Amino acid sequence: MLAKGDKVLIHATAGGVGQAAINYAKSVGAEIFATFSTPEKRDLLVQNYGIAEDHIFSSRDMKFAKSVQQITGGYGVDVVLNSLAGDALRCSWDLLAPFGRFIEIGKKDIQSNSRIELRPLLRSTSITCVDLVTMMKCRPQLVKQLTEDTIRLWSEGVVKTATPTTVSPLSKLVEGFETLRSGRGTGKMVFVPHADDVAPIVPEQQTPFFFKQDATYVLSDGLGGLGRSIARWMVSRGARNLLFLSRSENITPVVAEMEKLLAEQKCRVQIAKCDVTNAAELVRVLDQCKSSLPPIKGDIQGAMQLSNITYDAYMAVLKPKVLGSWNLHKYLPADLDHFVFLSSATGILGNRGQANYAAGNTYQDALAEYRRSQGLSANTIDVGAILSVGYVAEHSPRIAINKGVSVELEQIREEELHAILEYAIDPRQNPPTHVVTGLANRDKYRTKGMPTPSFMSFPLFAHLNSESLIGSASPERTEIPVEALLAQSTTLDEAADIIKTAVTGRLASLLSVAAADIDEDKSVSADGIDSLVAIEFRTFLAREVKADVPMLDVMGTSTIKVLCRKIAPLSRAVEVKQDQKGSE
C-alpha cells in the first residue's frame, strides 16, 4: 500500500496508466519521480501535474538512476511502477530502498526470460508482475474488488481522465497501433466503431490439424454421403484406421469405391454391421475390433433416420439419436480425443411434423454438455442442409417441403463442414460445446425475396436481426398489421385482396420460398401445404386475420383467390357490410 512520504518512481508517466498512477500517488502524498520519452511528454508532466522539473528524467538513457540516488541522498525509492525493458528495468530494480516494492507491468523481459541481479533482495525488497488476464482467470473476486475501488477513486476525483484522450473511428486502428509502437502516444486512445468502418484484420495462421496415425476413429452410420465425405477428409488429414458402424450389411457401389480410394491412401477401413441402439451388439463389435485395430481415439456420431409417423416410426427416429448416442458414450473409451455428435439445427428451430427428430437432436446437445461436465471430450455440430453430400443432397430437393419441414437454413458447402469439424476437434481451438450452422440474418432472406422465418421473432435469435448488426442494410420497413388494414377496407373485394397478400406471405414463410412462387390460382394443398402445416396456417388466420376458418376449407380444392373471398366476410376485423361489396 502506497503511503504518505513514500518515494515512487513511475515510468512512462504520459500514458493512461502512468497518469492514473500520478493521480493516485499525489492523493496519498507520495514523492513522485517520473520518466518521459519526448519533450512534449515532459511538458505535460510539468504543466498538467506540477511535478518538479528536477524529479523528471528522460527514459532514453540510464542517467535517471544516478539522479534519483543523488536527490534522495542514496536512499532510492520505495516503489517502482515499471514498464521499461532491458537496462532501464535493471537500473530501476537496483534503485529500491529497504523493503521496496517493484511492480512490473511490462511483458518484454518476462517473455524473453531475461535475468536480473538478486542482490537487491538482501534489502528485503520484492518484485511482482501484474497480469490482468491471470488475475481475471484465477482471482476474479480480487479483480471485482479492484474494479470497485477504481470506480470509487474515480467518483472521488482521485483518478481523472487521461490527458489528452484521443477518440478515433475503428478504421484508424492501424494508425493507432503504429503511434503506440513508436512511443509518440500520449494520454489515452479510444476507438469507437461506426457503421461505415472497415477495420483490417490479420487472421491467425495455424498449421492444419492432423489425426493420429496409430489410432482408430469411429464413424457411426458413416456410410452415407456425409459420412463418406468426412471419412475422405479425415484420411487426407492423417487418419489411417477407420471403423464404420452400419445398420446395413449391404455394400453399395459408392461405398466400395470409397473403400478402394481410402485403401490407396494406406488407410485401413473396417465396416462392422452394428446397430448402435443395441448395447450388446455394440459391445461385441468393439471387443472384436480390439485385436485388429489400434485404440479408439475419436467418434463421429452421425446416426439418424427420418420417417412420418406412427409410434414405431417415432421411436425408430428417436433411438439412433438417443439410445445410440448414449451407448456410444457408455461403451467407447473414456480417453477419446474427440466425440462429435452430428446433430441438426432443426433441434433448435423446430421441425414441423418431426418432433421426434428434433427431440433426438436436442438430446445429443444435452449429452455433449453432460460429457463436458464430466471432463470428457464432446462437441455437437448442428448441421443444416449441405450442398453436394448428405441426406438432403441425395434425396428429392423438395423433401423438406414434402415432409412439412421448413427449409429456412442456409446451405453450407462440403469444405465448410470440414472446416467446422476441424475447429470442433482441434484441441488448440477450445471451441464451444454446441455449434449451430446455417443461420442467416434478416437481410439474407430479404435479398432473396423470401419472408422472414418465424424463428427470427424469438429472443434467442435477436442478434440476427438487421437492426442489431453494425453496418447492416437499412432497417426493415414498418409493416401495418393485417387486422388494421382490414379495418380500413371499404369493400369485401378490397378486404379479400388484403387477406390474399397476407396469406401468400404466410404460405411463402411456411414453405421458405419467395412469395412470387405461391400460385394464387391453386389450392393451399396444391402449393405444398400438408395437414400438419395447415394447422399452423389456420392458427395464423385466427390470430392475424381474425377469422375462424374450417379445416375443410383450408385443405379443400378452392384456389387461394377463392378461399380469401370466403374468408373476408368471416373476419371480425372487416367492418364493411355485405351490401357495400364492390363489383365482381
XYZ file of C-alpha atoms in Angstrom:
584
model
C 0.000 0.000 0.000
C 1.442 3.353 -1.037
C 1.691 5.730 1.939
C 2.323 9.412 2.567
C 6.010 10.273 2.213
C 6.820 7.186 0.111
C 9.124 7.821 -2.799
C 7.743 6.331 -6.023
C 9.364 6.081 -9.457
C 6.784 5.912 -12.256
C 7.936 5.089 -15.771
C 6.019 6.014 -18.954
C 4.037 8.582 -17.000
C 2.491 10.296 -20.025
C 0.360 7.255 -20.875
C -3.041 6.402 -19.433
C -1.686 4.087 -16.713
C 1.136 6.476 -15.857
C -1.206 9.448 -15.425
C -3.559 7.376 -13.254
C -0.580 6.367 -11.095
C 0.471 10.015 -10.730
C -3.054 10.988 -9.649
C -3.154 8.254 -7.030
C 0.374 8.972 -5.736
C -0.430 12.676 -5.396
C -3.640 11.854 -3.496
C -1.758 9.933 -0.775
C 1.087 12.467 -0.538
C 3.871 10.382 -2.079
C 7.002 11.953 -3.572
C 6.909 11.335 -7.321
C 9.825 10.697 -9.668
C 8.808 10.330 -13.316
C 10.363 9.494 -16.669
C 9.421 10.694 -20.163
C 10.461 9.841 -23.713
C 9.757 13.090 -25.637
C 9.879 16.821 -24.805
C 6.083 17.041 -25.321
C 5.530 14.433 -22.619
C 7.900 16.271 -20.282
C 5.881 19.472 -20.730
C 2.660 17.568 -19.944
C 4.104 16.353 -16.608
C 5.185 19.843 -15.583
C 2.164 21.807 -16.783
C -0.671 19.368 -16.001
C 0.622 17.661 -12.873
C 3.022 20.188 -11.356
C 5.857 17.707 -10.911
C 9.141 19.423 -10.077
C 11.477 19.575 -13.049
C 14.342 18.029 -11.054
C 12.093 14.972 -10.457
C 11.507 14.360 -14.175
C 14.049 12.374 -16.214
C 14.458 11.009 -19.717
C 13.939 7.270 -20.075
C 16.185 7.211 -23.154
C 19.358 6.850 -21.060
C 20.241 5.432 -17.646
C 21.212 8.751 -16.023
C 17.846 8.831 -14.234
C 19.080 6.211 -11.753
C 22.075 8.287 -10.666
C 19.926 11.445 -10.446
C 17.351 9.733 -8.191
C 20.138 8.458 -5.914
C 21.577 11.959 -5.614
C 18.216 13.640 -4.869
C 17.296 11.040 -2.242
C 20.729 11.039 -0.627
C 21.381 7.446 -1.659
C 18.070 6.186 -0.225
C 16.469 5.282 -3.552
C 12.719 4.751 -3.868
C 10.090 2.746 -2.021
C 8.051 1.793 -5.075
C 8.816 1.372 -8.778
C 5.990 1.096 -11.322
C 7.868 -0.235 -14.318
C 7.028 -0.845 -17.958
C 10.536 -0.372 -19.382
C 12.814 -3.184 -20.508
C 16.493 -4.077 -20.559
C 18.970 -1.832 -18.741
C 16.215 0.574 -17.648
C 14.483 -2.265 -15.778
C 17.703 -3.397 -14.127
C 18.672 0.140 -13.056
C 15.197 0.701 -11.599
C 15.353 -2.626 -9.719
C 18.657 -1.576 -8.198
C 17.097 1.732 -7.012
C 14.840 0.054 -4.450
C 15.257 1.126 -0.843
C 14.970 -1.418 2.014
C 11.538 -3.094 1.903
C 10.926 -1.509 -1.503
C 8.376 -2.938 -3.938
C 8.972 -3.369 -7.663
C 5.758 -3.652 -9.707
C 6.274 -4.919 -13.264
C 3.505 -4.225 -15.786
C 5.622 -4.728 -18.909
C 5.989 -8.035 -20.732
C 9.055 -7.826 -22.943
C 11.720 -9.008 -20.474
C 9.406 -11.621 -18.971
C 8.551 -13.158 -22.333
C 12.225 -13.232 -23.313
C 13.103 -14.736 -19.897
C 15.674 -12.006 -19.151
C 17.777 -12.120 -15.974
C 18.123 -9.624 -13.122
C 20.560 -9.344 -10.232
C 19.290 -10.824 -6.970
C 21.435 -8.610 -4.723
C 18.607 -6.077 -4.059
C 16.667 -8.885 -2.350
C 19.136 -8.635 0.545
C 17.344 -5.371 1.366
C 14.070 -7.305 1.862
C 12.708 -5.996 -1.412
C 10.051 -7.715 -3.514
C 9.164 -7.892 -7.192
C 5.671 -8.542 -8.519
C 4.322 -8.914 -12.041
C 0.749 -7.742 -12.600
C -1.046 -9.629 -15.381
C -4.757 -8.829 -15.631
C -5.561 -11.946 -17.669
C -4.164 -14.212 -14.945
C -5.913 -12.188 -12.267
C -9.280 -12.450 -14.007
C -8.838 -16.178 -14.506
C -7.523 -17.103 -11.052
C -8.648 -14.280 -8.727
C -11.922 -12.920 -10.124
C -13.005 -11.660 -6.708
C -9.812 -9.625 -6.426
C -10.467 -8.092 -9.856
C -14.018 -7.286 -8.748
C -12.716 -5.549 -5.608
C -10.064 -3.607 -7.538
C -12.680 -2.509 -10.074
C -14.944 -1.263 -7.299
C -12.008 0.570 -5.698
C -11.158 2.206 -9.024
C -14.763 3.343 -9.517
C -14.739 4.789 -6.005
C -11.474 6.648 -6.675
C -12.968 7.991 -9.896
C -16.116 9.200 -8.144
C -13.956 10.888 -5.502
C -11.931 12.675 -8.178
C -8.686 10.888 -7.316
C -8.454 9.203 -10.722
C -9.144 11.521 -13.639
C -9.410 11.290 -17.396
C -6.016 10.929 -19.051
C -4.786 13.969 -20.980
C -5.262 14.084 -23.886
C -7.949 11.492 -24.656
C -7.997 10.955 -28.412
C -11.187 9.477 -29.890
C -10.855 7.873 -33.330
C -13.003 5.619 -35.541
C -12.225 1.913 -35.608
C -10.958 2.278 -39.172
C -7.942 4.181 -37.749
C -6.895 1.231 -35.593
C -3.723 0.521 -37.583
C -2.529 4.117 -37.274
C -3.278 3.995 -33.545
C -1.140 0.904 -33.000
C 1.662 2.471 -35.033
C 1.540 5.522 -32.744
C 1.725 3.315 -29.649
C 4.568 1.270 -31.111
C 6.563 4.396 -31.945
C 6.289 5.714 -28.385
C 4.747 9.005 -29.564
C 1.376 8.313 -27.960
C 0.278 10.490 -25.051
C -2.725 10.041 -22.796
C -5.417 7.603 -23.845
C -6.527 6.453 -27.276
C -10.190 5.425 -27.611
C -11.542 3.726 -30.738
C -15.280 3.927 -31.400
C -16.980 1.723 -34.032
C -19.037 3.465 -36.712
C -21.458 1.898 -39.178
C -19.170 2.531 -42.176
C -15.895 1.486 -40.507
C -13.735 -1.120 -42.205
C -11.198 -2.494 -39.742
C -8.405 -4.570 -41.317
C -7.686 -7.857 -39.596
C -4.826 -10.323 -39.859
C -6.108 -13.897 -39.494
C -4.036 -16.076 -37.241
C -2.017 -18.540 -39.271
C -2.258 -22.059 -37.895
C -0.953 -25.356 -39.139
C -3.729 -27.789 -40.117
C -4.973 -30.309 -37.586
C -3.851 -33.901 -38.205
C -5.291 -37.125 -36.822
C -3.112 -39.709 -35.105
C -1.943 -42.452 -37.446
C -1.743 -45.022 -34.626
C -5.370 -44.543 -33.533
C -8.783 -45.748 -34.691
C -11.636 -43.363 -35.409
C -15.258 -44.497 -35.324
C -17.910 -43.213 -37.730
C -21.360 -44.255 -36.556
C -23.648 -44.701 -39.567
C -20.880 -43.138 -41.614
C -21.527 -44.814 -44.974
C -23.932 -42.141 -46.230
C -22.843 -39.219 -48.345
C -21.953 -37.041 -45.360
C -20.060 -39.834 -43.588
C -18.084 -40.722 -46.709
C -17.149 -37.068 -47.179
C -15.943 -36.819 -43.575
C -14.000 -40.083 -43.937
C -12.160 -38.813 -47.023
C -11.320 -35.584 -45.206
C -10.068 -37.454 -42.121
C -7.772 -39.622 -44.247
C -6.438 -36.519 -46.013
C -5.541 -35.261 -42.529
C -3.606 -38.353 -41.459
C -6.210 -40.847 -40.197
C -5.125 -44.391 -41.096
C -7.680 -46.567 -39.278
C -11.430 -46.059 -39.682
C -14.196 -48.169 -38.143
C -17.630 -47.723 -39.730
C -20.638 -48.878 -37.706
C -23.539 -49.550 -40.070
C -27.015 -50.970 -39.547
C -26.894 -52.492 -43.018
C -24.669 -55.248 -44.396
C -25.167 -54.047 -47.964
C -22.025 -52.583 -49.508
C -23.217 -50.247 -52.236
C -21.021 -49.418 -55.244
C -20.259 -45.948 -53.872
C -19.144 -47.456 -50.542
C -16.951 -49.992 -52.356
C -15.435 -47.155 -54.366
C -14.713 -45.258 -51.135
C -13.026 -48.336 -49.612
C -10.806 -48.637 -52.663
C -9.920 -44.936 -52.627
C -9.049 -44.940 -48.908
C -7.034 -48.154 -49.233
C -4.939 -46.492 -51.944
C -4.105 -43.830 -49.338
C -2.911 -46.540 -46.929
C -5.976 -46.304 -44.699
C -7.350 -49.470 -43.114
C -11.153 -49.477 -43.338
C -13.296 -51.854 -41.317
C -17.070 -51.903 -41.787
C -18.984 -53.638 -38.995
C -22.697 -54.405 -39.013
C -23.813 -52.772 -35.793
C -26.977 -51.095 -34.604
C -25.662 -48.632 -32.028
C -29.042 -48.652 -30.284
C -28.320 -52.278 -29.321
C -25.845 -52.136 -26.430
C -24.902 -55.843 -26.582
C -24.202 -55.632 -30.308
C -22.080 -52.507 -29.877
C -20.024 -54.055 -27.056
C -19.455 -57.206 -29.143
C -18.188 -55.225 -32.140
C -15.893 -53.045 -30.021
C -14.414 -56.120 -28.311
C -13.774 -57.784 -31.671
C -12.008 -54.706 -33.006
C -9.578 -54.511 -30.086
C -7.466 -57.286 -31.592
C -7.422 -55.943 -35.146
C -7.310 -52.166 -34.769
C -5.330 -49.619 -32.701
C -7.033 -47.987 -29.683
C -10.122 -45.898 -30.444
C -9.428 -42.183 -30.004
C -12.405 -40.483 -31.600
C -16.006 -40.868 -32.699
C -18.258 -39.070 -35.168
C -21.847 -39.937 -34.270
C -23.981 -39.389 -37.352
C -26.703 -41.983 -36.860
C -30.129 -40.761 -37.977
C -33.367 -41.948 -39.531
C -36.324 -39.967 -40.857
C -39.933 -41.129 -41.161
C -43.540 -39.946 -40.670
C -45.082 -41.112 -38.103
C -46.640 -43.948 -36.122
C -45.437 -44.751 -32.621
C -42.999 -47.339 -34.003
C -41.784 -44.848 -36.581
C -41.471 -42.207 -33.849
C -39.197 -44.495 -31.816
C -37.248 -45.593 -34.892
C -36.189 -41.983 -35.436
C -35.537 -41.298 -31.761
C -33.450 -44.384 -30.948
C -30.328 -43.689 -33.094
C -30.060 -40.179 -31.685
C -30.859 -41.029 -28.058
C -30.123 -44.679 -27.278
C -27.385 -44.933 -29.902
C -25.613 -41.823 -28.614
C -25.901 -42.987 -25.001
C -24.489 -46.435 -25.838
C -21.506 -44.880 -27.620
C -20.959 -42.565 -24.643
C -21.147 -45.505 -22.257
C -19.072 -48.128 -24.074
C -16.432 -46.201 -26.040
C -13.156 -45.484 -24.178
C -13.212 -42.534 -21.775
C -9.946 -41.052 -23.103
C -11.218 -40.107 -26.562
C -9.546 -37.121 -28.201
C -12.905 -36.131 -29.634
C -16.541 -37.220 -29.611
C -18.585 -35.301 -32.172
C -22.360 -35.515 -32.487
C -23.617 -34.599 -35.951
C -26.903 -33.136 -34.804
C -29.286 -30.848 -36.670
C -30.269 -27.212 -36.369
C -33.886 -28.374 -36.503
C -33.495 -29.248 -32.835
C -33.126 -25.519 -32.181
C -35.583 -24.205 -34.771
C -38.162 -26.996 -34.657
C -39.190 -29.360 -37.424
C -42.858 -29.446 -38.342
C -44.193 -32.995 -38.240
C -40.951 -34.467 -36.883
C -40.868 -33.668 -33.199
C -39.060 -36.975 -32.642
C -36.151 -35.940 -34.861
C -35.930 -32.511 -33.215
C -36.066 -34.135 -29.757
C -33.284 -36.558 -30.663
C -31.070 -33.692 -31.784
C -31.586 -31.692 -28.598
C -30.820 -34.848 -26.610
C -27.437 -35.005 -28.337
C -26.849 -31.341 -27.494
C -27.593 -32.084 -23.833
C -25.463 -35.248 -23.806
C -22.497 -33.275 -25.158
C -22.879 -30.788 -22.303
C -23.092 -33.673 -19.831
C -19.885 -35.243 -21.172
C -18.084 -31.913 -20.891
C -19.275 -31.593 -17.273
C -17.683 -34.987 -16.598
C -14.341 -33.880 -18.062
C -14.866 -35.888 -21.274
C -14.469 -34.676 -24.848
C -17.681 -33.743 -26.650
C -18.943 -31.382 -29.341
C -22.256 -31.026 -31.104
C -22.423 -29.634 -34.628
C -25.983 -28.745 -35.596
C -25.843 -29.265 -39.335
C -28.339 -27.827 -41.798
C -28.518 -28.656 -45.485
C -25.149 -29.424 -47.066
C -24.506 -28.893 -50.752
C -23.463 -31.948 -52.814
C -23.320 -34.509 -49.965
C -25.548 -35.860 -47.231
C -29.179 -36.810 -46.791
C -30.750 -33.707 -48.306
C -28.430 -33.703 -51.333
C -29.101 -37.384 -52.052
C -32.900 -37.141 -51.815
C -35.535 -35.085 -53.574
C -34.802 -31.336 -53.357
C -38.365 -30.836 -52.117
C -38.058 -33.481 -49.391
C -38.258 -30.859 -46.666
C -41.460 -29.376 -48.022
C -42.994 -32.797 -48.654
C -42.452 -33.638 -45.014
C -43.787 -30.336 -43.749
C -40.286 -29.246 -42.751
C -39.392 -25.581 -43.093
C -36.198 -25.194 -45.117
C -35.142 -21.931 -43.523
C -31.420 -22.707 -43.193
C -28.586 -21.507 -45.368
C -26.897 -24.361 -47.207
C -23.219 -24.862 -46.443
C -20.562 -26.295 -48.699
C -18.813 -29.594 -48.068
C -15.480 -27.905 -47.384
C -17.166 -25.538 -44.914
C -18.415 -28.535 -42.942
C -14.874 -29.935 -42.892
C -13.578 -26.610 -41.552
C -16.246 -26.560 -38.818
C -15.402 -30.157 -37.923
C -11.693 -29.322 -37.719
C -12.462 -26.373 -35.449
C -14.533 -28.628 -33.178
C -11.895 -31.347 -32.739
C -8.673 -29.306 -32.785
C -7.514 -29.072 -29.134
C -5.800 -25.754 -29.860
C -9.130 -24.023 -30.516
C -11.079 -24.597 -27.268
C -14.409 -24.466 -29.144
C -17.836 -24.195 -27.508
C -19.679 -27.447 -26.919
C -22.507 -26.558 -29.281
C -22.202 -25.038 -32.780
C -25.272 -24.245 -34.907
C -24.748 -23.875 -38.666
C -26.866 -22.439 -41.438
C -28.463 -19.451 -39.703
C -28.630 -16.252 -41.740
C -29.504 -12.689 -40.791
C -32.718 -10.968 -41.803
C -31.110 -9.205 -44.765
C -30.246 -12.530 -46.422
C -33.906 -13.522 -46.588
C -34.915 -10.057 -47.775
C -32.286 -10.134 -50.538
C -33.634 -13.476 -51.759
C -37.175 -12.121 -51.762
C -38.190 -14.575 -49.046
C -40.286 -13.727 -45.989
C -38.533 -13.615 -42.642
C -38.685 -17.047 -40.946
C -40.848 -17.248 -37.859
C -37.914 -18.236 -35.627
C -36.431 -14.760 -36.148
C -39.000 -13.417 -33.696
C -37.531 -15.482 -30.851
C -35.250 -13.515 -28.463
C -32.602 -16.238 -28.916
C -32.029 -15.014 -32.478
C -32.244 -11.264 -31.852
C -28.597 -10.864 -32.877
C -29.505 -11.985 -36.415
C -31.923 -9.114 -36.935
C -30.594 -6.365 -39.193
C -31.260 -3.690 -36.610
C -28.709 -5.237 -34.269
C -25.924 -5.660 -36.815
C -23.324 -2.928 -37.276
C -23.036 -1.930 -40.912
C -26.204 -3.767 -41.958
C -28.611 -2.621 -44.587
C -31.285 -0.076 -43.885
C -33.764 -1.098 -41.202
C -36.764 -3.155 -42.266
C -39.764 -1.041 -43.088
C -42.511 -0.971 -40.513
C -45.483 -3.069 -41.677
C -49.071 -2.254 -40.729
C -50.742 -5.255 -39.049
C -53.214 -7.168 -41.229
C -56.004 -6.518 -38.722
C -55.522 -2.735 -39.038
C -55.514 -2.884 -42.849
C -58.703 -4.923 -42.844
C -60.371 -2.402 -40.542
C -59.628 0.313 -43.126
C -61.032 -1.645 -46.082
C -64.192 -0.237 -47.701
C -65.331 -3.261 -49.735
C -65.179 -7.018 -49.313
C -63.141 -7.266 -52.507
C -60.580 -4.887 -51.018
C -60.550 -6.947 -47.813
C -60.112 -10.145 -49.844
C -57.084 -8.631 -51.620
C -55.535 -7.674 -48.261
C -56.124 -11.204 -46.953
C -54.684 -12.692 -50.158
C -51.464 -10.686 -49.719
C -51.169 -11.803 -46.091
C -51.980 -15.434 -46.931
C -49.457 -15.524 -49.775
C -46.748 -14.135 -47.498
C -47.541 -16.611 -44.741
C -47.569 -19.602 -47.089
C -44.238 -18.446 -48.508
C -42.824 -18.269 -44.976
C -44.106 -21.741 -44.105
C -42.612 -23.201 -47.279
C -39.499 -20.964 -47.245
C -39.990 -19.838 -50.821
C -40.458 -16.429 -52.391
C -43.977 -15.013 -52.257
C -43.935 -14.818 -56.063
C -43.673 -18.617 -56.167
C -47.062 -19.053 -54.479
C -49.718 -19.610 -57.166
C -52.960 -17.965 -56.076
C -54.841 -19.942 -58.729
C -54.003 -23.194 -56.925
C -55.329 -24.557 -53.668
C -53.356 -24.345 -50.436
C -52.625 -28.071 -50.514
C -51.541 -27.938 -54.159
C -48.966 -25.300 -53.232
C -47.255 -27.812 -50.915
C -49.002 -27.467 -47.545
C -49.919 -30.734 -45.825
C -52.315 -31.256 -42.922
C -49.654 -30.688 -40.260
C -48.573 -27.318 -41.584
C -52.200 -26.447 -42.312
C -52.843 -26.391 -38.563
C -50.247 -23.647 -38.160
C -51.671 -21.823 -41.184
C -55.201 -21.966 -39.715
C -53.841 -20.587 -36.425
C -52.331 -17.699 -38.404
C -55.743 -16.922 -39.911
C -57.357 -16.851 -36.474
C -54.603 -14.726 -34.918
C -53.834 -12.211 -37.677
C -56.904 -12.188 -39.932
C -59.369 -12.698 -37.049
C -61.249 -15.409 -38.935
C -62.182 -18.920 -37.769
C -61.819 -20.931 -40.963
C -62.860 -24.619 -41.009
C -60.018 -27.032 -41.770
C -62.081 -28.461 -44.633
C -61.978 -25.055 -46.306
C -58.232 -24.654 -45.698
C -57.405 -28.063 -47.196
C -60.204 -28.019 -49.775
C -59.949 -27.607 -53.516
C -60.744 -23.891 -53.619
C -57.971 -21.734 -55.026
C -56.213 -19.286 -52.729
C -58.013 -16.444 -54.507
C -61.426 -18.023 -53.886
C -60.517 -19.006 -50.323
C -59.628 -15.402 -49.476
C -63.015 -14.223 -50.800
C -64.645 -16.745 -48.450
C -62.543 -15.572 -45.503
C -63.254 -11.835 -45.945
C -66.838 -11.859 -44.576
C -65.752 -14.242 -41.791
C -63.099 -11.826 -40.480
C -64.033 -9.943 -37.337
C -61.584 -7.222 -38.418
C -63.614 -6.404 -41.545
C -66.194 -3.733 -40.694
C -67.687 -3.279 -44.169
C -71.279 -4.503 -44.596
C -72.317 -7.075 -47.164
C -74.300 -4.588 -49.242
C -71.161 -2.438 -49.662
C -69.453 -5.179 -51.616
C -67.550 -3.995 -54.637
C -68.108 -5.125 -58.175
C -67.126 -8.659 -59.055
